[in-house]
Tab-separated table of C-alpha atoms in Angstrom:
chain	number	residue	atom	x	y	z
A	155	UNK	CA	79.937	123.094	88.375
A	156	UNK	CA	77.820	125.506	90.351
A	157	UNK	CA	74.313	124.100	90.877
A	158	UNK	CA	72.571	127.226	89.543
A	159	UNK	CA	74.754	127.282	86.453
A	160	UNK	CA	74.118	123.588	85.852
A	161	UNK	CA	70.343	124.125	86.098
A	162	UNK	CA	70.552	127.010	83.620
A	163	UNK	CA	72.589	124.981	81.130
A	164	UNK	CA	70.174	122.049	81.446
A	165	UNK	CA	67.270	124.408	80.664
A	166	UNK	CA	69.118	125.667	77.564
A	167	UNK	CA	70.382	122.340	76.227
A	168	UNK	CA	68.004	119.830	77.758
A	169	UNK	CA	68.962	117.029	80.119
A	170	UNK	CA	70.145	114.563	77.472
A	171	UNK	CA	72.384	116.998	75.602
A	172	UNK	CA	73.777	118.271	78.884
A	173	UNK	CA	74.537	114.717	80.046
A	174	UNK	CA	76.361	114.023	76.774
A	175	UNK	CA	78.372	117.235	76.946
A	176	UNK	CA	79.269	116.556	80.568
A	177	UNK	CA	80.412	113.028	79.628
A	178	UNK	CA	82.524	114.285	76.717
A	179	UNK	CA	84.168	116.940	78.902
A	180	UNK	CA	84.906	114.406	81.629
A	181	UNK	CA	86.470	111.887	79.246
A	182	UNK	CA	88.459	114.035	76.813
A	183	UNK	CA	92.192	114.619	77.093
A	184	UNK	CA	93.880	117.976	77.764
A	185	UNK	CA	93.527	118.928	74.078
A	186	UNK	CA	89.833	118.070	73.924
A	187	UNK	CA	90.268	114.796	72.010
A	188	UNK	CA	87.984	111.888	72.803
A	189	UNK	CA	87.640	108.469	71.259
A	190	UNK	CA	84.255	106.982	72.055
A	191	UNK	CA	81.821	104.715	70.254
A	192	UNK	CA	78.108	105.420	70.079
A	193	UNK	CA	77.470	102.041	71.731
A	194	UNK	CA	79.574	103.130	74.710
A	195	UNK	CA	77.614	106.360	74.988
A	196	UNK	CA	74.331	104.431	74.736
A	197	UNK	CA	75.404	102.178	77.591
A	198	UNK	CA	76.839	104.866	79.869
A	199	UNK	CA	74.225	107.562	79.299
A	200	UNK	CA	71.226	105.285	78.683
A	201	UNK	CA	70.230	107.242	75.610
A	202	UNK	CA	69.174	105.913	72.223
A	203	UNK	CA	71.473	105.927	69.221
A	204	UNK	CA	69.279	108.406	67.271
A	205	UNK	CA	69.216	110.783	70.261
A	206	UNK	CA	72.995	110.629	70.654
A	207	UNK	CA	73.638	111.151	66.949
A	208	UNK	CA	71.278	114.138	66.887
A	209	UNK	CA	73.018	115.642	69.932
A	210	UNK	CA	76.485	115.108	68.450
A	211	UNK	CA	75.339	116.805	65.223
A	212	UNK	CA	73.874	119.673	67.260
A	213	UNK	CA	77.232	120.190	69.002
A	214	UNK	CA	78.988	120.046	65.619
A	215	UNK	CA	76.632	122.713	64.202
A	216	UNK	CA	77.336	124.922	67.227
A	217	UNK	CA	81.102	124.418	66.672
A	218	UNK	CA	81.485	122.888	70.143
A	219	UNK	CA	82.537	119.529	68.736
A	220	UNK	CA	84.411	118.400	65.637
A	221	UNK	CA	84.109	114.872	64.290
A	222	UNK	CA	87.585	113.941	63.099
A	223	UNK	CA	86.737	110.381	62.046
A	224	UNK	CA	84.442	107.593	63.204
A	225	UNK	CA	84.426	107.433	67.008
A	226	UNK	CA	87.010	110.221	67.306
A	227	UNK	CA	86.026	113.779	68.209
A	228	UNK	CA	87.523	117.005	69.503
A	229	UNK	CA	85.830	119.430	71.859
A	230	UNK	CA	86.382	123.028	70.754
A	231	UNK	CA	86.035	124.842	74.046
A	232	UNK	CA	89.206	126.941	74.013
A	233	UNK	CA	88.875	130.627	73.194
A	234	UNK	CA	91.572	132.177	71.051
A	235	UNK	CA	93.877	134.372	73.083
A	236	UNK	CA	92.839	132.762	76.376
A	237	UNK	CA	94.363	129.941	78.360
């Protein structure tokens, strides 16, 4: 990611939300699916459970992420009509 764009996104989301989003993007499959436990996120991102849960809910509210079941999510980053 371009350094200027990354700085802008960090200013919008905050460092912790950006780190989580970056992690989810890096670890999802080609369809946006990711299976990850909160404990794994806590360990890898060094963020607290309440912070991670709040960030995941934020991404759900913004329709960026869908929780399909416990520890299983889908990133919704594809635009209709685009590839």
